[in-house]
Every structure is written in C-alpha cells, then in structure tokens.
XYZ file of C-alpha atoms in Angstrom:
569
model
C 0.149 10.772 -26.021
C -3.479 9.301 -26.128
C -5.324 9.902 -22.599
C -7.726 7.142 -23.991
C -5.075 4.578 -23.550
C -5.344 4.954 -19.829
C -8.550 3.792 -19.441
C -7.785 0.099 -19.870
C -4.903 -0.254 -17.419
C -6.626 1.899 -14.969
C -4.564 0.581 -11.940
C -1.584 2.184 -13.607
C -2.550 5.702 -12.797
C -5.231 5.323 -9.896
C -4.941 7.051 -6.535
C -5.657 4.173 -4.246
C -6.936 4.723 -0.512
C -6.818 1.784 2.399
C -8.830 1.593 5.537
C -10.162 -0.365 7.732
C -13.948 -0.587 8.052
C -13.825 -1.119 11.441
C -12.071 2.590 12.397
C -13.253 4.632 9.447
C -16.964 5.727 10.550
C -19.691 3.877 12.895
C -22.975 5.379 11.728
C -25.294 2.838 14.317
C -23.096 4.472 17.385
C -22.488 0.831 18.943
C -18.690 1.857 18.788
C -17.349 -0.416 15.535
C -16.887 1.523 12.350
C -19.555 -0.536 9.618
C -20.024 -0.215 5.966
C -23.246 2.129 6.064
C -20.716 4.794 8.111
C -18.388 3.820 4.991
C -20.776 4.540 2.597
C -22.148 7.442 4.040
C -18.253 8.961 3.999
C -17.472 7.649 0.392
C -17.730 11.878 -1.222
C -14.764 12.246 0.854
C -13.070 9.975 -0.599
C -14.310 11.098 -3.669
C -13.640 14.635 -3.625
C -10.201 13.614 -2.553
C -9.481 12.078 -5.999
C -9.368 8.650 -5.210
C -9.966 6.005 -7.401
C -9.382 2.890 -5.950
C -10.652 1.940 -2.337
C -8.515 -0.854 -1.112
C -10.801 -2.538 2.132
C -8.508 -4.483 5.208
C -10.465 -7.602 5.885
C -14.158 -6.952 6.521
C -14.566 -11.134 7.033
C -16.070 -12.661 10.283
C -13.030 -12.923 12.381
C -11.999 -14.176 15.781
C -10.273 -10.644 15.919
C -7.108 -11.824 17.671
C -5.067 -10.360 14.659
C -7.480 -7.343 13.719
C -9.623 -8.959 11.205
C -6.452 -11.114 9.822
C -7.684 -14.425 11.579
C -10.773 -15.055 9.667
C -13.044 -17.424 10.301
C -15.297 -17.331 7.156
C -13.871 -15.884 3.936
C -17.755 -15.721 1.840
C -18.414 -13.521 4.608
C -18.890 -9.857 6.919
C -18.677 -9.462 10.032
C -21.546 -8.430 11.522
C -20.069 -5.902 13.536
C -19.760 -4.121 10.302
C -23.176 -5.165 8.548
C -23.706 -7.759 6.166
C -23.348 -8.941 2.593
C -26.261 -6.530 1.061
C -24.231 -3.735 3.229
C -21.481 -4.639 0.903
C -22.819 -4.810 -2.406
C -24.658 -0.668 -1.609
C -21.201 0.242 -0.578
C -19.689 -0.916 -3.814
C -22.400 0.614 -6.360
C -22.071 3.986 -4.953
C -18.192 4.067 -4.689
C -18.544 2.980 -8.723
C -21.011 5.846 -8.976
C -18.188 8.062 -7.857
C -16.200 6.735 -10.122
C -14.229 4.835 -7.268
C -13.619 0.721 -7.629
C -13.197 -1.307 -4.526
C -10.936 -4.059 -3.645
C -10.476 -6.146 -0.702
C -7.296 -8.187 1.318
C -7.148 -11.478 0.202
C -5.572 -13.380 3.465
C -4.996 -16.858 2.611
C -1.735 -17.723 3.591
C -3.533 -18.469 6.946
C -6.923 -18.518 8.910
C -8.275 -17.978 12.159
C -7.683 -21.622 14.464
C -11.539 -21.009 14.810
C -12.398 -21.371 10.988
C -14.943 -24.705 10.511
C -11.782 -26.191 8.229
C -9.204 -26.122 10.982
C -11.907 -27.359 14.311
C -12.317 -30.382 12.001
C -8.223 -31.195 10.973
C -7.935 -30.977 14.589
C -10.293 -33.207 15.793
C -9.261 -36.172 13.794
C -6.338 -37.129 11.495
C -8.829 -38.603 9.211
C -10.607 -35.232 8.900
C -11.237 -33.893 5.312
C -9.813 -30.782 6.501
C -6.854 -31.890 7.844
C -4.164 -31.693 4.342
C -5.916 -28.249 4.493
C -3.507 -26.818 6.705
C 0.551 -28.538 7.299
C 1.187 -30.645 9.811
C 4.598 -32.454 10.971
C 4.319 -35.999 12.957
C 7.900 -35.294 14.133
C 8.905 -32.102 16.344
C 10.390 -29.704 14.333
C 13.917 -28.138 15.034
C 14.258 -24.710 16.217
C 12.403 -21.945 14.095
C 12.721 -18.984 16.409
C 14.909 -17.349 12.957
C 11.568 -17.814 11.264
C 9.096 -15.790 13.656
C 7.575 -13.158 11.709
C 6.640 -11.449 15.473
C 9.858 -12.232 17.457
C 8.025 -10.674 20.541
C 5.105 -12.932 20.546
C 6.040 -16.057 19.116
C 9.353 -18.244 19.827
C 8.684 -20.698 16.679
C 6.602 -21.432 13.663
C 5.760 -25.196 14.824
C 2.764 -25.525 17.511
C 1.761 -29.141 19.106
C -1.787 -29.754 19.267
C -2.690 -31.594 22.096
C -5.576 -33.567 20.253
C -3.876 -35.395 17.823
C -0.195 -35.417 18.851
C 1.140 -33.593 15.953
C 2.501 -29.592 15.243
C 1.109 -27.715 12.724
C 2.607 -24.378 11.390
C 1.649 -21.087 11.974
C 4.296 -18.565 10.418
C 2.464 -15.900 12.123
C 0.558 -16.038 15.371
C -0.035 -19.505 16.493
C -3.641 -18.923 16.172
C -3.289 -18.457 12.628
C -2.534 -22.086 10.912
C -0.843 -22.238 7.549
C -3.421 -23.039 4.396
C -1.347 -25.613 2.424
C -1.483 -24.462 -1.057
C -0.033 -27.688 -2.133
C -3.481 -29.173 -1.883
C -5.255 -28.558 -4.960
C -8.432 -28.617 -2.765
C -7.158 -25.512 -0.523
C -6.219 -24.074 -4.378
C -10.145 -24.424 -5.179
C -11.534 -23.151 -2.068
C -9.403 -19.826 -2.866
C -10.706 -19.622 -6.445
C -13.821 -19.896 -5.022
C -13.540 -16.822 -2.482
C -11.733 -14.653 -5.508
C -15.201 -15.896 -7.765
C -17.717 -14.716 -4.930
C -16.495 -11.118 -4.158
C -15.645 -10.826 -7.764
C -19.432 -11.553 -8.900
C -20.504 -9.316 -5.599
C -18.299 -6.472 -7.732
C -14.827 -5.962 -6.255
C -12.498 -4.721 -8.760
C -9.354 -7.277 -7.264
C -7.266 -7.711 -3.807
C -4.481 -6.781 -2.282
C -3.047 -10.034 -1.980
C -1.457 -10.956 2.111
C 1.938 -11.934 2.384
C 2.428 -13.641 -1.057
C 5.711 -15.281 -0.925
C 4.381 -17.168 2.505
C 0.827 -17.741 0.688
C 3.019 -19.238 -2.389
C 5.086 -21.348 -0.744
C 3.841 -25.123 -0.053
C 2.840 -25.001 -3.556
C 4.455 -26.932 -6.256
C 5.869 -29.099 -3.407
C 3.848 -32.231 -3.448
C 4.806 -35.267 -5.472
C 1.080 -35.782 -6.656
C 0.550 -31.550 -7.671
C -0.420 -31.050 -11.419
C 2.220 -27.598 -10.757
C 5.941 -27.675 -10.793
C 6.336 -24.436 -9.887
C 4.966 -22.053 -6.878
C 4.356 -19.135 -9.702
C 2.669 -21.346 -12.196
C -0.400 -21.022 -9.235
C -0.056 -17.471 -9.224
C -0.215 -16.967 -12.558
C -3.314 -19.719 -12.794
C -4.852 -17.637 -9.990
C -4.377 -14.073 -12.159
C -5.763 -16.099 -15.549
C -8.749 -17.157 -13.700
C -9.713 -13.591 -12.028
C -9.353 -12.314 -15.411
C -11.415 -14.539 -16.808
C -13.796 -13.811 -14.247
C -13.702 -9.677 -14.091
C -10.826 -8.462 -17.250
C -9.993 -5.292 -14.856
C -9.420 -6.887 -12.011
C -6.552 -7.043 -10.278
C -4.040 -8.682 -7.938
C -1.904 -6.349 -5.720
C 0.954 -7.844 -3.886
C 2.747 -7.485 -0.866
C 6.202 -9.191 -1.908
C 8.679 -7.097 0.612
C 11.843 -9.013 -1.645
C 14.678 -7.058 -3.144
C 13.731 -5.668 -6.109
C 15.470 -8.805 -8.657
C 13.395 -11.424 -6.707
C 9.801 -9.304 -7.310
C 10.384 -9.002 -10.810
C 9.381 -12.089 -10.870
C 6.489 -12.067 -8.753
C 4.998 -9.952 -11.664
C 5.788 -13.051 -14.140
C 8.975 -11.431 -15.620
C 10.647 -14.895 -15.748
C 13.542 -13.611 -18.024
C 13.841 -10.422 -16.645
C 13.610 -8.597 -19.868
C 10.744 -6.389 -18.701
C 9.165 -6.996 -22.445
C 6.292 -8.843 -21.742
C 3.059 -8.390 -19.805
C 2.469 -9.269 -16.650
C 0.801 -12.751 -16.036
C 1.000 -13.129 -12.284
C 0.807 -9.664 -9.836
C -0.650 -6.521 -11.321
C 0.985 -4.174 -8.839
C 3.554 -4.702 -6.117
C 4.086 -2.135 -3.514
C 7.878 -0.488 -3.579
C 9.018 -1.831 -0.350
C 12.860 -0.940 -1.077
C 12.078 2.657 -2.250
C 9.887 3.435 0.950
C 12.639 2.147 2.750
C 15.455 4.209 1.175
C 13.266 7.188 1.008
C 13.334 7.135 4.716
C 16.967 6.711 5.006
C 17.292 9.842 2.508
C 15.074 11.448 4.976
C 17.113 10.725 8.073
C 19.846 12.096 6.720
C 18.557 14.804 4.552
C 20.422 13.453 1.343
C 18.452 12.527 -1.569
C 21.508 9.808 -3.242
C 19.924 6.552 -1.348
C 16.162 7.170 -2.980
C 18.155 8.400 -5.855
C 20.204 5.415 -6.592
C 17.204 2.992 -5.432
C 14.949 4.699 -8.294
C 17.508 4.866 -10.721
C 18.273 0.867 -10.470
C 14.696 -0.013 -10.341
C 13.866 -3.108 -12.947
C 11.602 -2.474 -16.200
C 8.924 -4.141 -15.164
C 6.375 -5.623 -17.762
C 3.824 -3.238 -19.773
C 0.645 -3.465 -18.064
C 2.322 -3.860 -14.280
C 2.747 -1.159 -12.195
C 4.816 -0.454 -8.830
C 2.354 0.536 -5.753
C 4.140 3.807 -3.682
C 3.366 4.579 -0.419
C 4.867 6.569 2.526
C 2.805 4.478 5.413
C 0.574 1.318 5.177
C -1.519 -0.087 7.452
C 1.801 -2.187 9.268
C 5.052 -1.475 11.055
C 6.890 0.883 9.139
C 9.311 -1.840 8.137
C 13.059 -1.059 7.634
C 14.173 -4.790 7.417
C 16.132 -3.763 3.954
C 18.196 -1.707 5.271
C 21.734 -2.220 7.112
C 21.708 -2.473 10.694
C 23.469 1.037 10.574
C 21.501 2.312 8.431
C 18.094 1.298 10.277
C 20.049 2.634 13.535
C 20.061 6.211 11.701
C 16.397 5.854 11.014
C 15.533 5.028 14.298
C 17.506 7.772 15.941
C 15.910 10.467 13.418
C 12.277 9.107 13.949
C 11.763 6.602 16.566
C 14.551 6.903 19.205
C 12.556 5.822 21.874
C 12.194 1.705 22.254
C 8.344 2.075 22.451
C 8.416 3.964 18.808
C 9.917 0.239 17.315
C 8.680 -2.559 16.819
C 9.808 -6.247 16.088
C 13.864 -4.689 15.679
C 12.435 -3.501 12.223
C 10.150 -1.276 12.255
C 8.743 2.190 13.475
C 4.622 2.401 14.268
C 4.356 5.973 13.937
C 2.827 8.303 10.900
C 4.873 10.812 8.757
C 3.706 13.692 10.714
C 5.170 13.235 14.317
C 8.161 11.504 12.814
C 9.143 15.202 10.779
C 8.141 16.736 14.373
C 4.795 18.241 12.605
C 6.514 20.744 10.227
C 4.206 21.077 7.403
C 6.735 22.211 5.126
C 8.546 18.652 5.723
C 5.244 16.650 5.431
C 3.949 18.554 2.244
C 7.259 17.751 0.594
C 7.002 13.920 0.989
C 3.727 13.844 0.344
C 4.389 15.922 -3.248
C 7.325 12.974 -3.681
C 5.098 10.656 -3.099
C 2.788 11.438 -6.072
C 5.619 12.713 -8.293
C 7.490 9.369 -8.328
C 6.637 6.709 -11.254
C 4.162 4.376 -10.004
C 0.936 4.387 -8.621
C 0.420 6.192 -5.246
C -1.122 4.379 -2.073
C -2.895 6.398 1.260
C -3.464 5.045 4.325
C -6.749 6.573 5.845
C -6.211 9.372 7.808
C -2.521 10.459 5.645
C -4.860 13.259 4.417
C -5.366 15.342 7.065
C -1.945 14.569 8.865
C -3.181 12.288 11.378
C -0.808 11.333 14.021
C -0.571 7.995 16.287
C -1.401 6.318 19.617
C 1.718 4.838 21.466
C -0.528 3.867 24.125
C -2.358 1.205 21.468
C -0.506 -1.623 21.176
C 2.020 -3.153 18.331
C 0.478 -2.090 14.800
C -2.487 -0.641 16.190
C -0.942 2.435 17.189
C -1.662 4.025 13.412
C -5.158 2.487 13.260
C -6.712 4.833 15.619
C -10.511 5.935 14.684
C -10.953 8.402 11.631
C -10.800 11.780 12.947
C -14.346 13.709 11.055
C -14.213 16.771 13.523
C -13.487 18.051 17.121
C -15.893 16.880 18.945
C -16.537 13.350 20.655
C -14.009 10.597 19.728
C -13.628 13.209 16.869
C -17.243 12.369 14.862
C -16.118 8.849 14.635
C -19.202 7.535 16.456
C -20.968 8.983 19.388
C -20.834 6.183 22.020
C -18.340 5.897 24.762
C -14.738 5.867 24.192
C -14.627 2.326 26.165
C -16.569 0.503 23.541
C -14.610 2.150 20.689
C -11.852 -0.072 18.459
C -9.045 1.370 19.854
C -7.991 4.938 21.250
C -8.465 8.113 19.857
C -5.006 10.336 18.870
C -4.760 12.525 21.800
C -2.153 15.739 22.554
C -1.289 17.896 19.755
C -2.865 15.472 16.541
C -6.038 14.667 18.717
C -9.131 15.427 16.987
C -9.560 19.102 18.133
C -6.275 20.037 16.440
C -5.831 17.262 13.284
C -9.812 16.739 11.767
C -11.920 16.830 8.339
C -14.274 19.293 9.021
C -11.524 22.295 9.915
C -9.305 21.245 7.156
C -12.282 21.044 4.222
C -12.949 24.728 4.937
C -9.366 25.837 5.240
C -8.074 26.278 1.663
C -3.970 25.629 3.334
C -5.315 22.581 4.839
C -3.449 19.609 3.970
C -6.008 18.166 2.891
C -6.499 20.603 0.324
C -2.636 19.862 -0.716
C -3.494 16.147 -1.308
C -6.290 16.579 -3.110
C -4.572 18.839 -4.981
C -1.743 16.428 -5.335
C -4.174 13.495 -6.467
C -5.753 15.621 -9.007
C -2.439 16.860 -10.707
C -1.547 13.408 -10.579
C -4.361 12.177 -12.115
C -3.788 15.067 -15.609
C -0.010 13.798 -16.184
C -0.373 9.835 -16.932
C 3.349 10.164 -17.841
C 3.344 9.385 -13.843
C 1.903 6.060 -14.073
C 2.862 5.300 -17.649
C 6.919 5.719 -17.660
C 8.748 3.329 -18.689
C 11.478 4.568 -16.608
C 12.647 7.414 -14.577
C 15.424 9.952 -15.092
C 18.061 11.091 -12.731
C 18.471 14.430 -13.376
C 22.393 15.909 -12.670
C 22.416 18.884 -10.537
C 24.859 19.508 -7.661
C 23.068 19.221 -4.222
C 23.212 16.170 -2.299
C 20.197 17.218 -0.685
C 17.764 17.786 -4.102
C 16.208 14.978 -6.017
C 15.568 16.200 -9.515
C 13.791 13.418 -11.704
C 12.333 13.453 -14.930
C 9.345 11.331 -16.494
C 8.661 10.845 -20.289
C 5.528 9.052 -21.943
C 4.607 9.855 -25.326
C 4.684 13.742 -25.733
C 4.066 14.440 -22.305
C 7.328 14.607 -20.006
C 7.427 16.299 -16.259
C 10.551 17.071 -14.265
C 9.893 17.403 -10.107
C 12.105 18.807 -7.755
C 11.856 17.622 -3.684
C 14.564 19.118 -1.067
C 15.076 17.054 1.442
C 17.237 20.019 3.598
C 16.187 22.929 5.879
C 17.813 25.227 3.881
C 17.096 27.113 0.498
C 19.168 25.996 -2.637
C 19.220 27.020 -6.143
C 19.281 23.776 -8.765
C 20.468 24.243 -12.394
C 19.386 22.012 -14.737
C 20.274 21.294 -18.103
C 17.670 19.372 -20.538
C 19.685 18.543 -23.632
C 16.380 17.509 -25.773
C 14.791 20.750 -24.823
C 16.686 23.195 -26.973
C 14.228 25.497 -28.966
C 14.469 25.297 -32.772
C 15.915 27.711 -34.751
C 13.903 30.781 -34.821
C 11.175 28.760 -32.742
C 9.668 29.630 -29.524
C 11.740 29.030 -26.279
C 10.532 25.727 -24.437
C 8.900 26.266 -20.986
C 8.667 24.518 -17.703
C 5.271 24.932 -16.679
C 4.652 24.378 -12.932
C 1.841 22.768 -12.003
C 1.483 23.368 -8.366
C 1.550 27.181 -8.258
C 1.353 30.248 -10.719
C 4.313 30.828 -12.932
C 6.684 29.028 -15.734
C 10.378 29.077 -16.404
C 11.750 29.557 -19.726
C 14.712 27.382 -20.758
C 17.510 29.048 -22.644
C 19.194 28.411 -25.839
C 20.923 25.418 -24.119
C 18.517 23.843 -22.747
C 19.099 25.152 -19.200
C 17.275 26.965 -16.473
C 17.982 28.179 -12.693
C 14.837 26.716 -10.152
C 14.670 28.204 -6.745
C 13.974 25.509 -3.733
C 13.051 26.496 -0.437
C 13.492 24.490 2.572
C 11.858 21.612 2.155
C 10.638 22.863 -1.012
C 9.576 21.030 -3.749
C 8.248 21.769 -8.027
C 6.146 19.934 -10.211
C 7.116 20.895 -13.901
C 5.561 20.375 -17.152
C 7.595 20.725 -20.182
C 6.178 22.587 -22.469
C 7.013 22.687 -26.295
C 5.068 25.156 -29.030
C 1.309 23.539 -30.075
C 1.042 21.917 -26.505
C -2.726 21.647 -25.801
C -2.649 20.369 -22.406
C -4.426 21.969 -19.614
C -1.869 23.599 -17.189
C-alpha cells in the first residue's frame, strides 16, 4: 500500500465538515454568523481533523428558503461580509491544510434574482427561456410537491403575463431551464468564478431536478441530461484538476451509479460526471437497524452496494443539514423509525422525515451516540459532519421545519452560548435550550475534558485519516458471526486490511470470528488484530480465529497485523 497514492484523489479519504455561515460564529455581534467569525473558528475545525469544509450558500439571498433562494450567484451576502471576506477565509483554511467548497443551487433561484424580474415582465424578455413556463394550465401536480405542507403544486400563474411557471420547490423559487444552453453558460460561469476565487468544488443541490429539462429541446447540441453533467465535471477540471462535484442524488442505489457516469454499470471506469454522492439508502437503513437494534438491514444494504468507478467515492453521513429523510424505506418500516425516534407529530416532517440530531433521538446515552459515530467513520466511504455533530448538539422543536438542527454553534456556556453577544431576538434562529442548551452541550467544556465527545471524534477523524483502506476499498466484507445485533465488516486495500465491530444492542455479546487468509505460516509468528481505539491486540489462532468482547453498544476498530508491518498503531 503506497500512502502517496492518496494524495491525488484526496476527496476519497477526507473528513468533510458542513455549516452554515450564517449560525457558525458572528464575530461583529450584529446577530448573523459572517465569514471573519468563520475564520476566526477555522483551528477548530482544524484540530478536529477535517479536511474538507463544505459552505451552505453564503450568496445574497431573499432568505425565504435559508440562503437557498439566491438572488446573485457571483456573490455574498453582506450579512456575512463580502467577496475579499471570502478569499481570507479560504487561504487560511488551505493553510490548515483544509479545502473549501460551496452549494451549488441551480436547479432554482430566488423570484427576486435580476433574470426572473425581467422573464416576468415581458414574454419578449431575454430572461424569460431562462426559467419554464407553460401557456396552458397544467394538470394536477400536488404528487410532485417536494414540501407537501407548503405547496399544493409545482405550476404557479403569474399574473403579469398570463402564463405558470414551475417551481418544484417553493413557489418563490422558479425552475432554471437547463435546456437553454444560455442558462448552461451562466452556470459555467458561476463554477469558473468561485473556482478562480479558490474553492476546491460544490456540493451540487438536488441534481436529478437540476438535470432534468436538459437534453429536452429539439434545437439542444445534448441528447442526453448526463452528457451536461459530465460537460459540467470536464470543464471544472479543466478549470481546477482537484476539484470536485458532490451530489445529492437521493435514488436507489442502481439509478446513482449512473449519476457517477457508470453508464454500463461495470464499475471499471472512472468517474466522468459526480465525484462523490452521499449514501442516502445506507443512512436510511442504518436507522432502521437502529430502531430495531439489528444490524441485517445496514448489513445487507452495504453488502449490495454497486462498485462504483476508481476515483468516485460514496459521501457517509449520520445527519445533514435537511430532514432526516426516510422516503426509502417502507411505510412500515419508516413507522418503526418514527416510533423509536420521533413519535411525536412535531418530531416529522413532510411524512418522511425526522428534524432531530442523533443525540436526543438515542435519548442522550453516550455509549449509543459514540457507537454510531465510530460506524460512521469505520464504513467505506468518505465521512460527512454536520456542524455541531461534534460536541453532541441537540435541536430546537420550537424552530420551524428544517431549521430545528440549524440552531447557532454552541462555543461555551455563556450568552447564546459564545455564538455572538447581541440579543437573542436579533439572532438566526433559537438557541438549543433544556438539557443540550449551551451550559450543558459546548466547545469550551468538552476541549478540556479528555471523555468529551469531542475528543472521540477527533479521535475518530484522525484514525480515519492513518487507514486509507477506509476510503480506498474496493468493496466491503460481511463478516459471519452469529448475533443479529453485531455488524462485523472487513476492509482490504493493498496490504492494509481493518475489521470493525459496532453493537447495535444494550447488552454485552461475545463475537467469534474466523479470518480464513489470516492463518500464520508455518513456524511464523501468529497474526494480530491490533485495535486502534484503545490499548491492547488479539492474537488469532492457528485457524484463523479469535473471540472479541462487545459491550453494550460497544464497538472495535481492528488492524490486522501480519510479521514486518511498519504501520503506526
């Protein structure tokens, strides 16, 4: 195994961190996180072990939709500072050894952007094939609403000009038409700027909406939707070679494998469309395996995962920035994960989804949160944070929809928790209050406490970050072993190989496992299992086999360790 060979594909072993600008840290006390409180914060980050800051949109915005309606996309907000701002924050997170991308929303923009006052105002406009219009009233789209509760279709008359346009969001958010090789430009153009300005890629909004006018007008040089994504990943890597695109494609897992330009499904070749795509169906069986406190449905999910092509990666995560969405599962099965986490209606949202963190979901037991969190880096694939996951933040039902988990950073106890010193009325949103306000859940306590969680995930990150077999797999391994409640996988790159053990139960268990290719050689020295997260190893016998202790909720990272290994344990 060469180390050096990670260095290229960095995305497919980075530890990547989201926030929003606007909630992380407001250093000018006016109430609105900004990038100089961003800046100012980025050695946390750093000392965390991430490598990859991924930024929610920091564009002027209407803020109807939290910084998702924008209203100029070569732009900041100047809430949160201004271009200069942007370009400091990005040299010093590089000087930290930490590259920053940005959400790339154009599947829609604010009804306030210049581009859609002008289609609006006149049919003639220049701006009007910008966006999708029908001269006829639509049929019924309420099946289409991608926010059931605030929306009863997808088609919206405008008054001015006597025609609907589509929205397949919020009605304030019109629909780019990607068809238009125009709209196609102006995109290039905004991936060009913030690329020169020194963002290492984006986290690309809604993809299969953002791809799907294109390829559908008689007159379009493309015949098919992914022939723009893939034009859109040559021309960012013309423009910056390690920059990437990461997706949010929430399709079963035969319909992404394209989205990373798999066309034959072989898995063979490399990826010439998405560079990562977060693991939608895994998150959403791994909270099914949680609700019932049986490991098969991650299990099975992991095992029938696609080989995906060499230099593309799969993006885990526990919690994003969204509704916890369960729309994969079975209505049965989403009724057990509601009952275990969210029974209350004011927990759900949309009919598919949960807005509450991992910690008051597993009731605050640290044993329970530790575990996923040590399954979360342990499984193949690049591992995603949503700000605040660190310290075991917690949510604010009274915030409404989404915004429940995008409550200000908590730095320390005291006002609004050290997110900014002026009065809670001008803040974002509400602070976390009860038992994960500030005074209980905050940086400060935790970097000084060395059983904080936060010393776990950094911990975590940085044993992550010294076994690449993680991120360079081609595959995971189901190991056998006879608890329904254990998941025992196995990952192999090159010489290096790790096996990690997660219970899922409350109760202690004892998992024997058998590793056929680890038998020592004649007269040789026995093969180890080294862990990695606390003192000790465990010698395999003649066969290959060994007896692991689990605790409730327990969990063991394990390096397999031959004679002549000179890896750093």
């Amino acid at each position: 195994m060469r180390v050096r060979d990670t260095g290229d594909l960095w995305w497919k072993t980075a530890v990547i961190y989201c926030l929003d600008i606007e909630t992380f840290m407001d250093w000018d006390d006016d109430g609105v996180g900004d990038v100089h409180g961003l800046t100012q914060r980025i050695d946390h980050l750093a000392d965390l072990g991430v490598t990859c800051l991924w930024l929610m949109p920091f564009y002027p915005t209407a803020d109807r939709d939290d910084g998702y309606d924008i209203t100029d996309f070569l732009g900041v907000d100047p809430r949160l500072g201004d271009v200069g701002d942007l370009v400091e924050l990005v040299r010093t997170a590089r000087d930290r050894g930490i590259r920053v991308i940005a959400d790339l929303v154009v599947n829609h923009t604010s009804d306030r952007h210049p581009w859609f006052r002008s289609a609006r105002r006149s049919k003639d406009s220049p701006y009007r094939d910008y966006y999708v219009w029908s001269a006829t009233k639509p049929p019924d789209t309420s099946d289409q609403v991608v926010f059931p509760d605030q929306e009863q279709g997808i088609w919206t008359l405008d008054e001015a000009t006597g025609e609907w346009y589509r929205h397949r969001f919020y009605r304030h958010q019109p629909d780019l038409n990607t068809a238009n090789p125009r709209v196609r430009d102006e995109i290039a153009k905004v991936v060009s700027y913030w690329t020169q300005l020194g963002l290492s890629g984006f986290r690309v909004d809604a993809v299969p909406f953002f791809l799907a006018d294109t390829a559908k007008s008689p007159h379009d040089d493309l015949e098919d939707p992914h022939d723009y994504l893939r034009d859109l990943r040559s021309f960012l890597t013309r423009r910056n070679g390690e920059a990437i695109l990461m997706g949010e494609v929430n399709l079963p897992y035969e319909q992404q494998r394209r989205f990373f330009g798999d066309d034959d499904g072989d898995g063979t070749a490399d990826g010439t469309e998405l560079t990562l795509q977060f693991d939608f169906v895994g998150m959403q069986q791994l909270y099914l395996s949680l609700a019932r406190q049986d490991a098969r449905p991650l299990a099975t999910t992991l095992a029938g995962r696609p080989t995906i092509p060499h230099d593309a990666q799969w993006a885990t995560f526990v919690r994003n920035h969204d509704e916890l969405t369960l729309d994969k599962l079975s209505d049965d099965e989403r009724a057990e994960v509601f009952a275990a986490f969210g029974p209350d209606p004011d927990m759900q949202l949309y009919g598919r989804g949960l807005r509450r963190r991992l910690p008051t979901m597993l009731d605050g037991d640290p044993r329970h949160v530790r575990m996923v969190y040590s399954l979360l880096f342990s499984l193949p694939g690049t591992p995603v944070l949503f700000y605040g996951e660190e310290i075991g933040m917690g949510e604010n039902l009274a915030a409404e929809g989404r915004l429940a988990v995008r409550t200000p950073m908590q730095w320390n106890e005291g006002h609004n928790g050290g997110f900014s010193r002026a009065a809670p009325s001008r803040l974002p949103g509400p602070v976390v209050e009860d038992g994960y306000a500030p005074v209980h859940v905050n940086v400060a306590a935790q970097r000084r406490d060395p059983d904080s969680l936060l010393t776990f995930v950094t911990t975590l990150a940085h044993r992550y970050r010294e076994c690449p077999e993680l991120g360079w797999a081609r595959e995971v391994e189901i190991l056998d072993q006879p608890h329904d409640s254990v998941l025992a996988h196995r990952v192999t790159w090159g010489d290096g190989s790790m096996v990690a053990l997660h219970n899922f139960a409350p109760r202690a268990v004892t998992v024997p496992l058998r590793l056929p290719d680890c038998v020592p050689e004649d007269d040789g020295p026995a093969v180890r299992l080294a862990d990695l997260l606390q003192a000790g190893d465990t010698e395999l016998d003649e066969r290959g086999r060994a007896e692991l202790e689990l605790p409730a909720y327990g969990y063991r990272w394990l390096r397999v360790v031959r004679d002549g290994d000179r890896r750093l344990l």
